[in-house]
Short mmCIF file of C-alpha atoms in Angstrom, two decimals:
data_model
loop_
_atom_site.label_atom_id
_atom_site.label_comp_id
_atom_site.label_asym_id
_atom_site.label_seq_id
_atom_site.Cartn_x
_atom_site.Cartn_y
_atom_site.Cartn_z
CA MET A 1 84.29 61.74 134.35
CA ALA A 2 86.40 64.01 131.95
CA ARG A 3 83.22 65.57 130.77
CA ILE A 4 82.04 66.37 134.29
CA LEU A 5 85.53 67.91 135.15
CA LEU A 6 85.37 70.02 131.95
CA ALA A 7 81.77 71.09 132.91
CA ILE A 8 82.86 72.13 136.42
CA PHE A 9 85.84 74.03 134.83
CA GLY A 10 83.59 75.73 132.41
CA VAL A 11 81.06 76.86 134.94
CA THR A 12 83.83 78.03 137.30
CA LEU A 13 85.35 80.00 134.47
CA ILE A 14 81.80 81.56 133.56
CA ILE A 15 81.43 82.49 137.32
CA LEU A 16 84.85 84.13 137.41
CA LEU A 17 84.26 85.93 134.03
CA VAL A 18 80.86 87.34 135.27
CA MET A 19 82.45 88.55 138.47
CA ASN A 20 85.40 90.20 136.49
CA VAL A 21 82.96 91.77 133.95
CA GLN A 22 81.08 93.32 136.81
CA THR A 23 84.40 94.88 137.96
CA THR A 24 85.18 96.44 134.52
CA THR A 25 83.56 99.31 132.83
CA LEU A 26 82.54 97.37 129.62
CA PRO A 27 78.81 97.32 129.41
CA THR A 28 77.58 93.78 128.71
CA SER A 29 75.07 94.49 125.92
CA GLY A 30 75.35 96.16 122.50
CA THR A 31 74.40 99.68 123.56
CA SER A 32 76.27 102.66 124.81
CA GLN A 33 75.08 105.24 127.21
CA GLU A 34 76.73 108.45 126.15
CA ILE A 35 74.66 109.15 123.10
CA GLN A 36 71.44 108.41 124.67
CA ARG A 37 71.31 111.77 126.28
CA PRO A 38 68.22 113.64 125.20
CA LEU A 39 68.94 116.22 122.64
CA ALA A 40 67.04 119.48 123.11
CA GLU A 41 65.86 120.19 119.60
CA ASP A 42 63.29 122.01 117.84
CA LYS A 43 61.83 121.32 114.29
CA GLY A 44 64.14 123.87 112.83
CA SER A 45 67.40 122.29 114.14
CA LEU A 46 66.06 118.80 113.28
CA ARG A 47 65.56 120.00 109.58
CA THR A 48 69.03 121.48 109.60
CA LEU A 49 70.51 118.09 110.76
CA GLN A 50 68.37 116.31 108.11
CA ALA A 51 69.68 118.66 105.43
CA LYS A 52 73.24 118.11 106.52
CA TYR A 53 72.89 114.39 106.60
CA LYS A 54 71.22 114.37 103.17
CA ALA A 55 73.86 116.61 101.61
CA LEU A 56 76.68 114.29 102.99
CA SER A 57 74.78 111.34 101.74
CA ARG A 58 74.74 112.83 98.21
CA GLN A 59 78.39 113.69 98.51
CA LEU A 60 79.25 110.02 99.17
CA VAL A 61 77.27 108.83 96.33
CA GLN A 62 79.10 111.18 94.04
CA LEU A 63 82.33 109.62 95.15
CA MET A 64 81.27 106.27 93.93
CA PRO A 65 82.37 105.24 90.42
CA ASN A 66 79.91 106.14 87.79
CA GLN A 67 81.44 103.56 85.37
CA PRO A 68 81.89 99.79 85.83
CA TYR A 69 84.44 98.68 88.28
CA ILE A 70 86.17 95.49 89.10
CA LEU A 71 85.75 93.97 92.63
CA VAL A 72 88.17 91.19 93.81
CA ASP A 73 87.44 89.12 96.88
CA THR A 74 90.75 87.58 97.82
CA ALA A 75 89.27 85.49 100.62
CA ARG A 76 86.76 83.72 98.40
CA ASN A 77 88.69 84.06 95.22
CA ARG A 78 86.04 85.69 93.24
CA LEU A 79 86.06 88.60 90.70
CA TYR A 80 83.14 90.73 89.84
CA VAL A 81 82.63 93.49 87.38
CA LYS A 82 79.94 95.76 88.87
CA ARG A 83 78.01 98.71 87.58
CA GLN A 84 76.74 100.39 90.78
CA ASP A 85 74.97 97.66 92.49
CA GLU A 86 74.41 95.41 89.43
CA ILE A 87 76.77 92.54 88.82
CA VAL A 88 77.79 92.41 85.33
CA LEU A 89 80.16 89.58 85.49
CA ASP A 90 80.91 87.08 88.27
CA ALA A 91 84.03 85.03 87.88
CA ILE A 92 86.09 82.45 89.94
CA ALA A 93 89.50 83.59 90.21
CA SER A 94 92.82 82.67 91.89
CA THR A 95 94.64 85.16 94.04
CA GLY A 96 97.78 85.42 96.05
CA SER A 97 98.99 82.37 98.15
CA GLY A 98 100.35 84.39 100.96
CA THR A 99 103.45 82.24 101.03
CA ILE A 100 107.00 83.50 101.28
CA LEU A 101 110.29 82.87 99.58
CA ASP A 102 113.82 83.87 100.79
CA LYS A 103 115.65 86.29 98.46
CA PRO A 104 119.00 84.58 97.93
CA GLY A 105 121.97 86.42 99.42
CA GLU A 106 119.78 89.18 100.99
CA GLY A 107 119.65 88.04 104.49
CA ASN A 108 116.26 88.11 105.98
CA ASN A 109 114.69 89.63 102.79
CA GLN A 110 111.75 87.84 101.45
CA TRP A 111 109.21 87.86 98.76
CA ILE A 112 105.53 87.75 100.07
CA PHE A 113 103.12 86.50 97.65
CA ASP A 114 100.00 88.45 98.50
CA THR A 115 97.54 90.11 96.13
CA PRO A 116 97.76 93.70 97.14
CA ARG A 117 94.57 95.02 98.84
CA GLY A 118 93.06 98.39 98.24
CA GLU A 119 91.94 100.54 95.27
CA PHE A 120 93.86 100.37 91.98
CA LEU A 121 93.23 101.25 88.36
CA VAL A 122 93.50 99.30 85.12
CA GLN A 123 96.79 100.91 83.90
CA SER A 124 97.25 98.68 80.72
CA LYS A 125 95.35 96.28 78.48
CA ILE A 126 97.53 93.82 76.50
CA THR A 127 96.58 91.23 74.01
CA HIS A 128 98.73 87.88 73.62
CA PRO A 129 100.84 88.85 76.61
CA THR A 130 104.25 87.28 77.20
CA TRP A 131 105.33 86.70 80.65
CA ILE A 132 108.72 88.14 81.53
CA LYS A 133 109.64 85.88 84.35
CA PRO A 134 110.64 87.87 87.45
CA ASP A 135 113.64 86.73 89.67
CA TRP A 136 111.42 84.79 92.14
CA ALA A 137 110.13 82.58 89.37
CA PHE A 138 113.66 81.13 88.75
CA VAL A 139 114.52 81.12 92.48
CA GLU A 140 111.24 79.14 93.32
CA GLU A 141 112.16 76.53 90.75
CA GLY A 142 115.71 76.32 92.18
CA LEU A 143 117.26 77.85 89.02
CA ASP A 144 119.81 80.67 88.48
CA VAL A 145 118.48 84.03 87.68
CA PRO A 146 119.45 84.60 83.94
CA LYS A 147 121.48 87.56 83.07
CA ASN A 148 120.02 87.59 79.59
CA ALA A 149 116.74 89.30 79.48
CA ALA A 150 115.56 87.15 76.53
CA GLU A 151 115.68 84.13 78.68
CA ARG A 152 112.96 85.45 80.92
CA ALA A 153 110.38 85.60 78.15
CA GLU A 154 107.66 82.93 78.29
CA PRO A 155 104.81 83.34 75.86
CA GLY A 156 101.45 81.57 76.04
CA VAL A 157 101.06 81.16 79.68
CA LEU A 158 99.09 84.12 80.63
CA GLY A 159 96.11 83.63 78.17
CA ASP A 160 94.93 85.92 75.52
CA TYR A 161 94.67 88.98 77.56
CA ALA A 162 96.25 90.81 80.49
CA LEU A 163 95.19 93.85 82.41
CA GLY A 164 97.89 95.55 84.46
CA PHE A 165 97.25 97.35 87.70
CA GLY A 166 100.75 98.35 88.68
CA LYS A 167 103.83 97.17 90.31
CA GLY A 168 103.88 94.07 87.94
CA TYR A 169 100.50 92.79 88.99
CA PHE A 170 98.06 91.59 86.28
CA ILE A 171 94.71 90.10 85.83
CA HIS A 172 95.57 87.30 83.24
CA GLY A 173 94.57 83.85 82.10
CA THR A 174 95.95 80.61 83.28
CA LEU A 175 96.89 77.13 82.07
CA TYR A 176 95.90 75.78 85.59
CA THR A 177 92.19 76.27 85.50
CA ARG A 178 91.86 73.53 88.10
CA LEU A 179 93.27 75.81 90.68
CA LEU A 180 90.71 78.43 90.11
CA GLY A 181 88.97 79.34 93.42
CA LYS A 182 92.22 78.75 95.39
CA ASN A 183 94.92 81.13 96.69
CA VAL A 184 97.73 79.98 94.65
CA THR A 185 99.26 82.81 92.79
CA HIS A 186 102.26 85.12 93.36
CA GLY A 187 99.89 88.12 93.63
CA CYS A 188 98.32 88.31 90.16
CA ILE A 189 94.69 87.52 89.61
CA ARG A 190 93.96 84.54 87.46
CA LEU A 191 90.71 83.84 85.42
CA ASN A 192 89.61 81.36 82.81
CA ASP A 193 89.60 82.30 79.23
CA ASN A 194 85.98 83.29 78.93
CA ASP A 195 85.89 85.41 81.99
CA LEU A 196 89.19 87.03 81.12
CA LYS A 197 87.71 87.97 77.76
CA GLY A 198 84.60 89.35 79.49
CA VAL A 199 86.65 91.44 81.73
CA TYR A 200 88.87 92.65 78.98
CA LYS A 201 85.87 93.88 77.02
CA LEU A 202 84.19 95.60 79.99
CA ALA A 203 87.17 97.32 81.40
CA ARG A 204 88.99 100.25 80.01
CA VAL A 205 92.32 101.82 81.08
CA GLY A 206 91.23 103.83 84.24
CA THR A 207 88.68 101.38 85.42
CA PRO A 208 88.88 101.11 89.30
CA ILE A 209 89.80 97.86 90.77
CA MET A 210 88.74 97.38 94.44
CA ILE A 211 90.51 94.50 96.16
CA PHE A 212 89.82 93.19 99.58
CA MET B 1 46.32 113.93 77.30
CA ASN B 2 49.74 113.05 75.98
CA LEU B 3 51.37 115.15 78.79
CA CYS B 4 49.46 113.14 81.44
CA ALA B 5 50.49 109.81 79.80
CA ILE B 6 54.11 110.95 79.84
CA LEU B 7 53.94 111.99 83.56
CA LEU B 8 52.27 108.63 84.41
CA LEU B 9 54.83 106.71 82.60
CA LEU B 10 57.64 108.69 84.33
CA THR B 11 55.99 108.06 87.68
CA PHE B 12 55.66 104.34 87.29
CA ALA B 13 58.55 103.52 85.12
CA THR B 14 61.08 105.01 87.49
CA PRO B 15 60.20 103.92 91.17
CA GLY B 16 63.41 105.44 92.57
CA TRP B 17 63.03 108.81 90.72
CA GLY B 18 63.49 111.68 93.04
CA LYS B 19 64.46 109.49 95.89
CA GLU B 20 67.27 110.85 97.94
CA PRO B 21 70.36 108.70 98.34
CA GLU B 22 70.69 107.66 102.09
CA ALA B 23 73.98 106.59 103.57
CA PHE B 24 72.20 104.81 106.47
CA PRO B 25 68.80 103.51 105.37
CA ASP B 26 68.05 102.32 108.95
CA LEU B 27 68.41 105.96 110.25
CA ASN B 28 65.33 107.38 112.05
CA LEU B 29 65.11 110.80 110.45
CA SER B 30 62.99 112.11 113.40
CA ASN B 31 65.76 111.31 115.93
CA GLY B 32 67.97 114.22 116.08
CA GLN B 33 70.68 112.41 118.24
CA ALA B 34 70.89 109.57 115.62
CA ILE B 35 71.07 111.98 112.66
CA LYS B 36 73.87 113.85 114.50
CA GLU B 37 75.83 110.64 114.94
CA ALA B 38 75.23 109.58 111.24
CA THR B 39 76.36 113.04 110.08
CA ARG B 40 79.49 112.85 112.19
CA VAL B 41 80.43 109.47 110.59
CA LEU B 42 79.56 110.62 107.19
CA GLU B 43 81.86 113.60 107.55
CA ASP B 44 84.66 111.19 108.21
CA GLU B 45 83.59 108.72 105.49
CA VAL B 46 83.41 111.28 102.78
CA LYS B 47 87.21 111.96 103.67
CA LEU B 48 87.97 108.38 103.32
CA ALA B 49 86.00 107.65 100.30
CA ALA B 50 87.71 110.62 98.54
CA ARG B 51 91.00 108.69 98.52
CA PRO B 52 91.88 105.46 96.58
CA GLN B 53 91.74 103.05 99.52
CA THR B 54 89.65 100.49 101.27
CA TYR B 55 88.38 101.25 104.71
CA ILE B 56 86.19 99.80 107.42
CA LEU B 57 82.92 101.18 108.73
CA ILE B 58 81.91 99.43 112.06
CA ASP B 59 78.18 100.20 112.36
CA LEU B 60 77.28 99.37 115.92
CA ALA B 61 73.73 100.57 115.24
CA THR B 62 72.94 97.93 112.72
CA LYS B 63 75.70 95.47 113.97
CA ILE B 64 77.43 95.20 110.64
CA ILE B 65 81.06 95.69 109.70
CA HIS B 66 81.33 97.11 106.27
CA ILE B 67 84.38 96.89 104.12
CA LYS B 68 84.22 99.92 101.86
CA GLY B 69 86.03 101.73 99.01
CA ARG B 70 84.76 105.07 97.39
CA GLY B 71 81.62 104.77 99.54
CA ILE B 72 80.75 101.26 98.03
CA ASP B 73 79.98 98.42 100.15
CA LEU B 74 82.44 95.78 99.19
CA HIS B 75 81.70 93.20 101.92
CA ARG B 76 79.68 92.97 105.05
CA ILE B 77 80.36 91.02 108.23
CA PRO B 78 77.70 90.62 110.85
CA ILE B 79 78.41 91.45 114.46
CA ILE B 80 76.81 89.16 117.05
CA SER B 81 77.26 91.53 120.05
CA TRP B 82 79.49 94.31 121.08
CA ALA B 83 80.52 96.37 124.19
CA SER B 84 82.35 99.43 124.66
CA ASN B 85 83.75 101.25 127.83
CA SER B 86 83.79 104.73 126.38
CA PRO B 87 81.76 105.71 123.38
CA ASP B 88 83.72 108.93 123.30
CA HIS B 89 86.88 107.14 122.20
CA LEU B 90 84.96 105.55 119.33
CA LYS B 91 84.64 108.93 117.43
CA GLY B 92 87.07 109.99 114.54
CA ILE B 93 89.07 108.13 112.05
CA HIS B 94 91.27 105.44 113.64
CA LYS B 95 94.32 103.89 111.85
CA LEU B 96 95.14 100.26 112.40
CA THR B 97 98.75 99.64 113.17
CA THR B 98 99.11 96.06 111.99
CA ARG B 99 96.79 93.45 110.78
CA PRO B 100 96.54 90.23 112.86
CA ALA B 101 99.61 88.08 112.37
CA VAL B 102 99.42 84.87 110.27
CA VAL B 103 101.89 82.11 110.05
CA ARG B 104 103.01 82.17 106.37
CA ARG B 105 104.38 79.00 104.75
CA LYS B 106 107.79 79.19 103.31
CA ILE B 107 108.46 78.04 99.72
CA GLU B 108 111.27 75.45 99.40
CA PRO B 109 113.11 76.45 96.26
CA GLY B 110 113.06 73.54 93.69
CA ALA B 111 110.72 71.38 95.64
CA GLY B 112 108.50 71.07 92.63
CA ALA B 113 105.33 70.00 94.24
CA GLU B 114 102.47 72.56 94.85
CA GLN B 115 103.16 74.49 97.92
CA GLU B 116 100.40 74.86 100.47
CA PRO B 117 98.97 78.47 100.34
CA ILE B 118 97.41 80.25 103.32
CA SER B 119 93.69 80.76 103.33
CA VAL B 120 91.00 82.41 105.49
CA ALA B 121 91.03 79.36 107.65
CA ASP B 122 94.47 80.12 108.81
CA MET B 123 93.58 83.48 110.18
CA PRO B 124 93.10 83.90 113.91
CA VAL B 125 89.58 84.01 115.46
CA ASP B 126 90.44 86.18 118.35
CA TYR B 127 92.77 89.04 118.15
CA VAL B 128 93.37 92.60 119.36
CA LEU B 129 93.58 95.58 116.96
CA ILE B 130 95.49 98.54 118.09
CA PHE B 131 94.62 101.94 116.99
CA PRO B 132 97.05 104.46 118.53
CA PRO B 133 96.66 106.55 120.58
CA THR B 134 93.53 105.68 122.19
CA LEU B 135 91.47 102.88 120.85
CA THR B 136 91.82 99.09 121.21
CA ILE B 137 89.29 96.69 119.33
CA THR B 138 89.22 93.20 120.62
CA VAL B 139 87.59 90.58 118.35
CA VAL B 140 86.44 87.41 119.89
CA PRO B 141 84.58 84.54 118.36
CA SER B 142 81.06 83.57 119.66
CA ALA B 143 81.48 80.95 122.36
CA ALA B 144 78.08 79.37 121.37
CA GLU B 145 79.48 77.79 118.29
CA ASP B 146 82.40 76.13 120.06
CA ASN B 147 82.45 72.90 121.78
CA LEU B 148 83.02 72.79 125.65
CA LEU B 149 86.78 72.69 125.57
CA ARG B 150 87.18 75.51 123.10
CA GLY B 151 84.53 77.34 124.91
CA ALA B 152 86.27 76.93 128.24
CA LEU B 153 89.59 78.00 126.56
CA PHE B 154 87.94 80.95 125.03
CA LEU B 155 86.39 82.05 128.48
CA SER B 156 89.63 81.54 130.32
CA LYS B 157 91.46 83.69 127.66
CA ALA B 158 88.73 86.30 127.96
CA TRP B 159 88.84 86.24 131.74
CA TRP B 160 92.69 86.63 131.61
CA ARG B 161 92.47 89.45 129.15
CA GLN B 162 89.92 91.38 131.20
CA THR B 163 91.89 90.61 134.46
CA LYS B 164 95.05 92.04 132.90
CA THR B 165 93.12 95.12 131.85
CA TRP B 166 91.66 95.50 135.37
CA ALA B 167 94.97 94.95 136.99
CA GLY B 168 96.50 97.51 134.66
CA THR B 169 94.05 100.01 135.57
CA VAL B 170 94.43 99.55 139.30
CA PHE B 171 98.12 99.34 139.42
CA SER B 172 98.79 102.30 137.06
CA ASN B 173 96.18 104.33 138.97
CA GLN B 174 94.76 105.49 135.70
CA SER B 175 91.11 105.55 134.66
CA SER B 176 90.42 102.98 131.97
CA LYS B 177 88.52 105.90 130.19
CA GLN B 178 91.98 107.07 128.97
CA ASN B 179 92.05 104.17 126.54
CA GLY B 180 88.91 103.34 124.72
CA GLN B 181 87.90 99.59 124.23
CA LEU B 182 85.54 98.12 121.89
CA GLN B 183 84.89 94.40 121.98
CA LEU B 184 83.28 92.78 118.98
CA THR B 185 81.88 89.20 119.05
CA LEU B 186 81.67 87.67 115.70
CA SER B 187 81.11 84.07 114.52
CA GLY B 188 84.64 82.21 114.07
CA GLY B 189 84.43 82.33 110.31
CA HIS B 190 83.60 86.06 110.25
CA SER B 191 86.38 86.84 112.71
CA GLN B 192 88.76 85.05 110.35
CA SER B 193 87.22 86.93 107.32
CA LEU B 194 87.69 90.26 109.02
CA ALA B 195 91.35 89.43 109.89
CA TRP B 196 91.92 88.50 106.32
CA SER B 197 90.52 91.60 104.95
CA LEU B 198 92.53 94.04 107.18
CA VAL B 199 95.59 95.73 106.09
CA ASP B 200 98.30 97.67 107.93
CA GLY B 201 97.31 101.37 108.28
CA MET B 202 93.71 100.67 107.44
CA ALA B 203 91.31 103.34 108.39
CA VAL B 204 88.35 102.62 110.44
CA VAL B 205 85.26 104.63 111.37
CA ILE B 206 82.67 103.66 113.87
CA ARG B 207 79.08 104.56 114.09
CA ARG B 208 77.84 104.32 117.54
CA ALA B 209 74.31 103.04 118.55
CA SER B 210 71.91 105.85 119.63
CA ASP B 211 68.99 103.63 120.91
#
């Protein structure tokens, strides 16, 4: 009975939708009318158009990195090092959790733990990095933020290498390898030791990092 | 003889040698209107690719959404179908105001246990993207993959949205041509993937279909 009612409801909605679509200006298929107008063109103008198109295509290719670049897919938690279309390294990563944490004593201010999206550059390459714990790391653990900077240093948790790409974000190692492939970080990009070593070797200061 | 051998070697060893780079490999180079459209899009894309940013190219000709940076294809999302009320409004570089909203989970300080992150599955499947001043893109999931109840819900939402648009047009006595609309139908997973990849202020260019 419930199924029959749902089916009647569905059919009614479809009829209403079709009636409504007919009253709107949206065409129902994947085509548009305006640019189907015939273009009066001779072979000369066609050649000019072709030349312009090819010149712009070349211009676009020239803007592509001619060196290896790092590509990070935050949705699927993958990191690639690519050289043009060739994948040089393919790694499972962990990226930002997207969670939020209230800043104590700052009203509605919050930390948002996203991995930033866009294009960045490798700004620094560090071996045996020490994590200087930021305020949020203490707040998250329910601890007071220390006044003494030395109390923030935590060696041995970021792996053997770290590649900085600005505003405190790094590609680094992790002790929690079982969480690779998940969105669990505070914005940094975590890799296992082998992949981290590979990325460290392939990347230079100035290597582009594309994150989406 | 040696020269011939070298020429032969060059010919066969480098199959792409001398081949022009093509931004749109599907483009029919004998269709002037299609080239004109591709050129218009490329002019905009070159401007976007010159800056350190990611941007979106919605290719209605091939039904693919490209997430790009520096002209490189970072990710592709297939479009099931699309519809537009005014192709003229699709021209140019459009800037997204805000990405689709997502409910973020709050960390409880000192809770200790691992906190549940957000993932692509938390992103909405249908949403509206506003590009001031003149373009609105509506992303809807394909009803075909939903069960009857979800399908009915989706259809009722779509009907309500279109009725609102229609009513707005009638009562404000304005032509709907003043605001361009593009509706993209994607699979549910791809809708969420697109929502995930969008960032506030992201630039979008649209290649219109010419045939």
